[in-house]
PDB file of C-alpha atoms in Angstrom:
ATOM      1  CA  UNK A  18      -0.688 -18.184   9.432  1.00 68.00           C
ATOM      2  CA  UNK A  19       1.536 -17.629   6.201  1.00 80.00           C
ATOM      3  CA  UNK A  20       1.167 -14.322   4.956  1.00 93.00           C
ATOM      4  CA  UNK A  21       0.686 -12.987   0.992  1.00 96.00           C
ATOM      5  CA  UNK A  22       3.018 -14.501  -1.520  1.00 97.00           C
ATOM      6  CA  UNK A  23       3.285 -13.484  -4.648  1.00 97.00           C
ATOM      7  CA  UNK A  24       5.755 -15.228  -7.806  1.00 97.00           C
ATOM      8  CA  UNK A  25       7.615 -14.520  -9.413  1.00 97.00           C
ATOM      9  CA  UNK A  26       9.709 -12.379  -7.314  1.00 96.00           C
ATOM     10  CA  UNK A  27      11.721 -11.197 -10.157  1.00 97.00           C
ATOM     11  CA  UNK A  28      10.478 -10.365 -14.095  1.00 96.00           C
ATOM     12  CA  UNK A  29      12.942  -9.529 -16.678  1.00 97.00           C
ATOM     13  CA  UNK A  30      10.756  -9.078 -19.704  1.00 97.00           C
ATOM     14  CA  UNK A  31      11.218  -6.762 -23.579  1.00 97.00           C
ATOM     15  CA  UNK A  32       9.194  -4.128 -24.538  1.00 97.00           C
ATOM     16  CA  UNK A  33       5.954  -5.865 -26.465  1.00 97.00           C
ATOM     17  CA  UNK A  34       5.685  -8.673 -24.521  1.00 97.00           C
ATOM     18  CA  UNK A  35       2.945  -9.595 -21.905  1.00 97.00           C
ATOM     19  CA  UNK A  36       3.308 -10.644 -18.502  1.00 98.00           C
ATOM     20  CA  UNK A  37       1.851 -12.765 -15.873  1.00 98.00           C
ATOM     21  CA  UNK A  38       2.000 -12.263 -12.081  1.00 98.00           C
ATOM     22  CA  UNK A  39       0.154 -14.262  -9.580  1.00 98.00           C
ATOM     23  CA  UNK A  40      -0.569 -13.726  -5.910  1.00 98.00           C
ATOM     24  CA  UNK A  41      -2.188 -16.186  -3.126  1.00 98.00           C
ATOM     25  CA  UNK A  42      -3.731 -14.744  -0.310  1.00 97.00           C
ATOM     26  CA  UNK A  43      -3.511 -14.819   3.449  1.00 96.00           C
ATOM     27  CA  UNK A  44      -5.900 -17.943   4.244  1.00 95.00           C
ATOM     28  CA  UNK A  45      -9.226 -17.099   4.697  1.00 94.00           C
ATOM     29  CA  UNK A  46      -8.945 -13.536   2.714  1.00 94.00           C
ATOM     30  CA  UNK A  47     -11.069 -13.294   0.197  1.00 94.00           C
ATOM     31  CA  UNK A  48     -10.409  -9.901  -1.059  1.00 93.00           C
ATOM     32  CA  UNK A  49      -6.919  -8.828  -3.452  1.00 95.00           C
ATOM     33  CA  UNK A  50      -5.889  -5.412  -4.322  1.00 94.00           C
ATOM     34  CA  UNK A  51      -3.225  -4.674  -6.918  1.00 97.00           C
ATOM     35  CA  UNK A  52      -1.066  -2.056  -6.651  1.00 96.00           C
ATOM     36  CA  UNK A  53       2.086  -0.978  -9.153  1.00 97.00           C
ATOM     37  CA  UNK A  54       4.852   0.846  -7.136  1.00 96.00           C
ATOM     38  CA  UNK A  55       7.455   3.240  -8.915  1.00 94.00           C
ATOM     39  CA  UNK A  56       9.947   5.757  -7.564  1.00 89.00           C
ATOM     40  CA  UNK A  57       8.061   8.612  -9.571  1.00 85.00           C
ATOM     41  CA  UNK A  58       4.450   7.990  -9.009  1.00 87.00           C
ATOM     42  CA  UNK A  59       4.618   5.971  -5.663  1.00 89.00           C
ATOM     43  CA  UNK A  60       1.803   3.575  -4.759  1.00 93.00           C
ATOM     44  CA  UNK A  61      -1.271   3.695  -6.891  1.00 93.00           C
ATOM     45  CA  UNK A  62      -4.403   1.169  -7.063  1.00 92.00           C
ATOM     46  CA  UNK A  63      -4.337  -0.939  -9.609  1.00 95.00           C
ATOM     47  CA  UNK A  64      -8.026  -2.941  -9.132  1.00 93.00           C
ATOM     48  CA  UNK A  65      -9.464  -5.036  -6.133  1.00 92.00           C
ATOM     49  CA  UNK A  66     -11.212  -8.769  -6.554  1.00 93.00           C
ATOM     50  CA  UNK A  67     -13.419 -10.173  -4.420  1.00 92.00           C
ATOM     51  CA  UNK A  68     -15.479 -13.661  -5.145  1.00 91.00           C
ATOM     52  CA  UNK A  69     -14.023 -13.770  -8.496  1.00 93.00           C
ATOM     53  CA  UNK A  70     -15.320 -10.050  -9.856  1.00 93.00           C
ATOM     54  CA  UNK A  71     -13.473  -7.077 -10.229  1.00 92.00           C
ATOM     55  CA  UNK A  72     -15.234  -4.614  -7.717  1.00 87.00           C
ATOM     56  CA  UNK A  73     -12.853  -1.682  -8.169  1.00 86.00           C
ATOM     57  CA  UNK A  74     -10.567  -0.295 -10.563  1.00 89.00           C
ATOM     58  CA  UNK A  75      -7.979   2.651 -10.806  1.00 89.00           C
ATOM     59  CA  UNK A  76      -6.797   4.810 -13.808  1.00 90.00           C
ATOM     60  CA  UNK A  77      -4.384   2.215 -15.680  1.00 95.00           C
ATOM     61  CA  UNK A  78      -4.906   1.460 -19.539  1.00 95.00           C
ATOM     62  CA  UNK A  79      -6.558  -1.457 -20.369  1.00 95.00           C
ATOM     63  CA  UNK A  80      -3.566  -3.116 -21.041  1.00 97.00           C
ATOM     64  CA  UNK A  81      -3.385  -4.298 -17.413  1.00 97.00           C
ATOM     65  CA  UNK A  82      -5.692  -7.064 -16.209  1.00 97.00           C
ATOM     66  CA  UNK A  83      -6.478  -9.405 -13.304  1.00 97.00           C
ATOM     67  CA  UNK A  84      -8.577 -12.215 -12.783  1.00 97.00           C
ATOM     68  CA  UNK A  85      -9.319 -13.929  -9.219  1.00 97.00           C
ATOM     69  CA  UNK A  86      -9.853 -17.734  -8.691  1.00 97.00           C
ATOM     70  CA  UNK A  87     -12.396 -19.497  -6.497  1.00 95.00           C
ATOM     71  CA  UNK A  88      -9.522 -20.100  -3.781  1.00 94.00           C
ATOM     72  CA  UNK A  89      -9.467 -16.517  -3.958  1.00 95.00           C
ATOM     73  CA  UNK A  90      -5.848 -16.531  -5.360  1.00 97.00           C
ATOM     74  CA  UNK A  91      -5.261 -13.668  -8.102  1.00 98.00           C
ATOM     75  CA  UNK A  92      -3.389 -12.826 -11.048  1.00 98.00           C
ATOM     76  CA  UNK A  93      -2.638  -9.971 -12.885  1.00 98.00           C
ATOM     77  CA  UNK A  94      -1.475  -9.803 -16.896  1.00 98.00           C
ATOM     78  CA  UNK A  95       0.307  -6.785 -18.408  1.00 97.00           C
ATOM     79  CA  UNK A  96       0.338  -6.919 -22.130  1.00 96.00           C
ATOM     80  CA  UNK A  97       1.983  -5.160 -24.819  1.00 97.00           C
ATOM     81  CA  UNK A  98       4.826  -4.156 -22.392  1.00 97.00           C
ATOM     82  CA  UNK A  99       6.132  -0.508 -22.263  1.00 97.00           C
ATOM     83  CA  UNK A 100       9.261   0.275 -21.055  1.00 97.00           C
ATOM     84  CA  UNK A 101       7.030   2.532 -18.560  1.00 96.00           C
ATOM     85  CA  UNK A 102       5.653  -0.880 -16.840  1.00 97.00           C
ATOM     86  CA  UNK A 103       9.010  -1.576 -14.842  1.00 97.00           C
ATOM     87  CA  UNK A 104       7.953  -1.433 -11.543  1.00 97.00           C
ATOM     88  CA  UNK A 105       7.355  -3.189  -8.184  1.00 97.00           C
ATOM     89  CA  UNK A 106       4.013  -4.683  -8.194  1.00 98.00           C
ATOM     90  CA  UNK A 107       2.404  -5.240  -4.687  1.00 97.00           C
ATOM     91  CA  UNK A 108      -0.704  -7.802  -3.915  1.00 97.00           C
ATOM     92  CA  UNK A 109      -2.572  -7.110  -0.343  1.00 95.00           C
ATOM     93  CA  UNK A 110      -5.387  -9.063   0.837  1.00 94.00           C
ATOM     94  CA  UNK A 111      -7.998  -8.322   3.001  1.00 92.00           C
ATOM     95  CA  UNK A 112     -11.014 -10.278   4.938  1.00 92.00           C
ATOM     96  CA  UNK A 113     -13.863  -9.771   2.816  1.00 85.00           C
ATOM     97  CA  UNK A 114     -13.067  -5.991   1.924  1.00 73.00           C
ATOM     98  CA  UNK A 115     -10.791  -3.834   0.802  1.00 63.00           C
ATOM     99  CA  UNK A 116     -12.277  -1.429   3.839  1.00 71.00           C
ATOM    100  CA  UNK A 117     -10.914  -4.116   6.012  1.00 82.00           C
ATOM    101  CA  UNK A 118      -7.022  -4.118   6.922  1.00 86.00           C
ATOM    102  CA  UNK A 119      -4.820  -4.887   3.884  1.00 89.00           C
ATOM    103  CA  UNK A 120      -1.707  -6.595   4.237  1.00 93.00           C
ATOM    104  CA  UNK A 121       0.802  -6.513   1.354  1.00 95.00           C
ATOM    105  CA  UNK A 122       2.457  -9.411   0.119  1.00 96.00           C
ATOM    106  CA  UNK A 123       6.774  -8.601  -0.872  1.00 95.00           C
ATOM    107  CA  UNK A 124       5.797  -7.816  -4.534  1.00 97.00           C
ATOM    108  CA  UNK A 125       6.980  -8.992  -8.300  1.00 97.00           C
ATOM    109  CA  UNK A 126      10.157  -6.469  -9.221  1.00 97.00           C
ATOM    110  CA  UNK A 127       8.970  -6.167 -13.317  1.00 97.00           C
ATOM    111  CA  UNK A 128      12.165  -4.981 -15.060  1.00 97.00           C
ATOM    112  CA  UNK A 129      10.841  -4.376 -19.090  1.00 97.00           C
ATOM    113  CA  UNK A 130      14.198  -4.004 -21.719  1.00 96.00           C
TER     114      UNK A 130
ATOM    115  CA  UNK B 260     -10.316  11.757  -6.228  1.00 77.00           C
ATOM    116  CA  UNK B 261      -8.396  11.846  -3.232  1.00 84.00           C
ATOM    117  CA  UNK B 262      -5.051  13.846  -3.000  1.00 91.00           C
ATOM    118  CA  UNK B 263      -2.753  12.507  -0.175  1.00 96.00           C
ATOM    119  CA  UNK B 264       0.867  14.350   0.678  1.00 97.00           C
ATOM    120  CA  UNK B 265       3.238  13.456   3.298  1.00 97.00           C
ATOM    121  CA  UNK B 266       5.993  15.864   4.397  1.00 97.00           C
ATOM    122  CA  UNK B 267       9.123  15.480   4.915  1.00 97.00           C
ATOM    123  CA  UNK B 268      10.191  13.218   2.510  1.00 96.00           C
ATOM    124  CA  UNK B 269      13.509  12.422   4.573  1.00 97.00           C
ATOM    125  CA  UNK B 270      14.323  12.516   8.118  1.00 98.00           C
ATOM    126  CA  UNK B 271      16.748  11.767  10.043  1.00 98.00           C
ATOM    127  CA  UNK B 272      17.252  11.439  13.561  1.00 97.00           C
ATOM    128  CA  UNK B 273      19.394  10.701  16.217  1.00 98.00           C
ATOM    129  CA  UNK B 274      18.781   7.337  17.884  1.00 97.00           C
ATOM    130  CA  UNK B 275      16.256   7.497  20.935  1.00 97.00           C
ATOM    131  CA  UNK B 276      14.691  10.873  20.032  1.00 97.00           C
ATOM    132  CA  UNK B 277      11.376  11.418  18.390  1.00 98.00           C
ATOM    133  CA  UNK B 278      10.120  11.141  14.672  1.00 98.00           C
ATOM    134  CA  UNK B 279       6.994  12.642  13.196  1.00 98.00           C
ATOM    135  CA  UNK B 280       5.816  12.760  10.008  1.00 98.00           C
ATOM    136  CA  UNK B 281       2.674  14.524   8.807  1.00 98.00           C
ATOM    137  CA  UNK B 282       0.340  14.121   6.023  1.00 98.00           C
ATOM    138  CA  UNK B 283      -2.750  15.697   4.458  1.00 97.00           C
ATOM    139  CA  UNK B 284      -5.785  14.942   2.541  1.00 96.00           C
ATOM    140  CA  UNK B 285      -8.894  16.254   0.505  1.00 94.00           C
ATOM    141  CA  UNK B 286     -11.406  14.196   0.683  1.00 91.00           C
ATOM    142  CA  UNK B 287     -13.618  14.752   3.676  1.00 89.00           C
ATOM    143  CA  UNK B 288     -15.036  11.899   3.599  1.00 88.00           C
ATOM    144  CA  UNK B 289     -11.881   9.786   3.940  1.00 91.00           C
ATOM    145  CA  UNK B 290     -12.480   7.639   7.235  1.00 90.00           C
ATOM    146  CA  UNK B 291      -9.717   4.911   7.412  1.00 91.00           C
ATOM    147  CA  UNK B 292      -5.899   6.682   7.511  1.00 95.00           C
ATOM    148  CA  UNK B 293      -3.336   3.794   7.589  1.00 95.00           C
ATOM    149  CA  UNK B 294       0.307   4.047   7.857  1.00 97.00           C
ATOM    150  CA  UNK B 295       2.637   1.274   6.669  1.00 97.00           C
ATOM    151  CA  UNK B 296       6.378   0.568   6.503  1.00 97.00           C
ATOM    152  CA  UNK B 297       8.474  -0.454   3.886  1.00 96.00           C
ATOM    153  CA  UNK B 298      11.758  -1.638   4.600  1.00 94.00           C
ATOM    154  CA  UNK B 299      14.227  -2.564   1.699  1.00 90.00           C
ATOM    155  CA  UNK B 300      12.821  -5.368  -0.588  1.00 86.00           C
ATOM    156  CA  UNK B 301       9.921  -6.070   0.952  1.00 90.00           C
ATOM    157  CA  UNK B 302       6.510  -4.883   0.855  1.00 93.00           C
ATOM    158  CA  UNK B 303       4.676  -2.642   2.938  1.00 95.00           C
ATOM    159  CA  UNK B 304       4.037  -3.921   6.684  1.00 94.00           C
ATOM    160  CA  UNK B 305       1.040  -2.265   8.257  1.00 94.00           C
ATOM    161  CA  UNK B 306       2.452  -0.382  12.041  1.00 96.00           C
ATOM    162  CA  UNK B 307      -0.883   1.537  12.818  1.00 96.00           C
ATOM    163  CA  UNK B 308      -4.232   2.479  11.456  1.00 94.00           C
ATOM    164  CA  UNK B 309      -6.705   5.011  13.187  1.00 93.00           C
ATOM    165  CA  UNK B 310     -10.373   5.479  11.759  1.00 89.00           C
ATOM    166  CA  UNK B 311     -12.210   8.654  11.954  1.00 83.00           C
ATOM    167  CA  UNK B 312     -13.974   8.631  15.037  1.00 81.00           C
ATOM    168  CA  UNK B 313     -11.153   8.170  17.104  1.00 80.00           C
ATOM    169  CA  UNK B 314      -8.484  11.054  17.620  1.00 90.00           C
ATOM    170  CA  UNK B 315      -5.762   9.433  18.892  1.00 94.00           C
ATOM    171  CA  UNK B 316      -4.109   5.609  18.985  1.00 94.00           C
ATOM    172  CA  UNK B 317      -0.906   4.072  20.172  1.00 96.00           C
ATOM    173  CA  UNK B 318       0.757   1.384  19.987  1.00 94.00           C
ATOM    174  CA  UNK B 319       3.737   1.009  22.531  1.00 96.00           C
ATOM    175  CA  UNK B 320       6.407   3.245  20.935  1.00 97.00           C
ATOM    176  CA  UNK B 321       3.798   4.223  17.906  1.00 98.00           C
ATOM    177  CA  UNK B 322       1.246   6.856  18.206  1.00 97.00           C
ATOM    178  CA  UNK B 323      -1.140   8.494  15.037  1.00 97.00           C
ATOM    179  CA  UNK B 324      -2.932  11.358  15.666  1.00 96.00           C
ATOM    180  CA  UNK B 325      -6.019  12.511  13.406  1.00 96.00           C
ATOM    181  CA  UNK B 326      -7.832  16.001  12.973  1.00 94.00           C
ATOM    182  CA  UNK B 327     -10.614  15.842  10.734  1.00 92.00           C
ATOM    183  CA  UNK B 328     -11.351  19.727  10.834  1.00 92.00           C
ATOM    184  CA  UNK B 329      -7.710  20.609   8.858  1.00 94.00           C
ATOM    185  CA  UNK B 330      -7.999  16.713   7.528  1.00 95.00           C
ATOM    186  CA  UNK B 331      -4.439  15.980   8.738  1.00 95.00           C
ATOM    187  CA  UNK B 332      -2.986  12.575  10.443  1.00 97.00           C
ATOM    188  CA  UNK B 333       0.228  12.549  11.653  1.00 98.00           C
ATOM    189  CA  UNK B 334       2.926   9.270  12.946  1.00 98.00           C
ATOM    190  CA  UNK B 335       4.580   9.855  15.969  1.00 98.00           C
ATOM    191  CA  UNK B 336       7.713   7.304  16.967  1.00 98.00           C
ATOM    192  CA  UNK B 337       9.452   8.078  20.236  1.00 97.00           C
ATOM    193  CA  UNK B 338      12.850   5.927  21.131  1.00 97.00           C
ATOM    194  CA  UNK B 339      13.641   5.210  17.790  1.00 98.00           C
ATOM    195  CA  UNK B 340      15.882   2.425  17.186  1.00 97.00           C
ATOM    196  CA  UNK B 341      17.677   1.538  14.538  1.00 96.00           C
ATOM    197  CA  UNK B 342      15.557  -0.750  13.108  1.00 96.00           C
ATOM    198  CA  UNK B 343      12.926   1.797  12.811  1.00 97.00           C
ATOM    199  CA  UNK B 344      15.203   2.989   9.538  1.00 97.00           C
ATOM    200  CA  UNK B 345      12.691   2.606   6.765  1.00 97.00           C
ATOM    201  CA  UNK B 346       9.967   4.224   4.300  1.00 97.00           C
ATOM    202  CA  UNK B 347       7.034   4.949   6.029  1.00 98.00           C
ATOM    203  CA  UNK B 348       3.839   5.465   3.958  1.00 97.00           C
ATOM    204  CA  UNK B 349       0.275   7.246   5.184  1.00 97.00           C
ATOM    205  CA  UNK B 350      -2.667   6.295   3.290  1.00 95.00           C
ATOM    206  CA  UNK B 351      -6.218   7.425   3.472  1.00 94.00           C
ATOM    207  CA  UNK B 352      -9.553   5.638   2.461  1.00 89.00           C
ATOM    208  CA  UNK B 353     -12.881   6.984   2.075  1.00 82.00           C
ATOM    209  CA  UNK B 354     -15.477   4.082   1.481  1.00 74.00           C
ATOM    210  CA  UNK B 355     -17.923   5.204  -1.610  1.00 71.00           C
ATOM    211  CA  UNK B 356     -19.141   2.194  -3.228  1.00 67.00           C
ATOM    212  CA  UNK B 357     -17.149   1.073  -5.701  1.00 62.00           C
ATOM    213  CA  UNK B 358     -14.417   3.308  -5.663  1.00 65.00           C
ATOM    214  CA  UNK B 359     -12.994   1.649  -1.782  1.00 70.00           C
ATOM    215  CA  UNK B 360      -9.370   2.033  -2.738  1.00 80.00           C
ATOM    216  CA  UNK B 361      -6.070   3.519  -0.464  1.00 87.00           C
ATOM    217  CA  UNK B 362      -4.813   6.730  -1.832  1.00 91.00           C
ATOM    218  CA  UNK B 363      -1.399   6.789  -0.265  1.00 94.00           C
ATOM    219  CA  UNK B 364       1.339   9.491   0.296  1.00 96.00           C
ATOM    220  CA  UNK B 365       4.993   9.678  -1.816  1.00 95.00           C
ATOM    221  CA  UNK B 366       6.803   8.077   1.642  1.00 96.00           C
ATOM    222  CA  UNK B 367       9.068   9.249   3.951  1.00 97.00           C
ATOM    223  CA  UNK B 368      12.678   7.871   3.995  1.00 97.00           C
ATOM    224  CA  UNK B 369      13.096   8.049   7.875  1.00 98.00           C
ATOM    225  CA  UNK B 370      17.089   7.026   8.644  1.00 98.00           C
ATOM    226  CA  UNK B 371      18.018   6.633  12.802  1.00 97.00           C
ATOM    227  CA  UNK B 372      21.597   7.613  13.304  1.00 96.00           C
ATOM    228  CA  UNK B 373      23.117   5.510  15.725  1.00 93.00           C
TER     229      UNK B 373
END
């Protein structure tokens, strides 16, 4: 079974601009979690999909959105890029949950000029 | 929210002894502690998960250990190899509705000397 992929692998984007990641999930997952990854903050929880519906959400600006599809595969915009917004951002899928196992897909490396 | 820290935040160690790492958390009614590795541009691979009626679980070379009472989980690797070299993360989950999200620890950076 292939596992989460996520494109672009690489970003290279200038400050103002708005950016659009997308992630497809293992098969039969219906659940995606975002997650932005940075060497001074770490992990932290972006929002979770499930059946098209954002069911929960962490403490990022409304700048960053997401949107799921009926095949369950997600994307995530970032607009009005900050220099701040370089990061590695992570997709995991789960079953029907995020209280079931997530797996991670290898993440979009977001480099903002 | 929930507060997760993981000590040490590097560790090395000679090839075929023992790792641990430790972490901590606040919420008491976290119930899902998984730990995950990352190794160098990829994303994090899930080695273990324990929940919190169950004290102890291991996986061949991989062991976690929970105590709810001081709300610490630790990872326990024995024989490390060097493929083992990586950054290990803990996370912990507590399931209120609507706010089911992993809080996860600042990583360990665990290198096996050969």
């Amino acid at each position: 079974k292939a596992g989460v992929t996520q494109t672009p692998r690489y970003l290279i984007k200038t400050r103002g601009q708005q950016v659009t990641l997308s992630c497809s999930p293992i098969s039969g997952h219906r659940s995606v979690s975002w997650y932005q990854q940075t060497p001074g903050q770490g992990l932290q929880f972006l929002f979770e999909y499930f059946s098209e519906t954002q069911r929960n959400k962490g403490n990022f600006p409304g700048r960053f959105s997401g949107r799921q599809f009926s095949n369950s595969r997600s994307e995530m915009n970032v607009s009005t890029l900050e220099l701040g917004d370089s990061a590695l951002y992570l997709c995991a899928s789960s079953l029907e949950s995020s209280t079931d196992t997530q797996y991670f897909g290898p993440g979009t490396r977001l480099t903002v000029l | 929210g929930e507060n997760v820290e993981q000590h040490p935040s590097t560790l090395s160690v000679q090839e075929g002894d023992s790792a641990v790492i430790k972490c901590t958390y606040s919420d008491s009614a976290s119930n899902y502690f998984p730990w995950y590795k990352q190794e160098l541009g990829k994303g994090p691979q899930l080695i273990i998960d324990i929940r919190s009626n169950v004290g102890e679980k291991k996986d061949q070379r991989i062991a976690v250990t929970l105590n709810k009472t001081a709300k610490h989980f630790s990872l326990h690797i024995t024989e490390t190899q060097p493929e083992d070299s990586a950054v290990y993360f803990c996370a912990a989950r507590a399931d209120y509705f609507g706010n089911e999200k992993l809080t996860f620890g600042t990583g360990t950076r665990l290198t096996i000397i050969p």
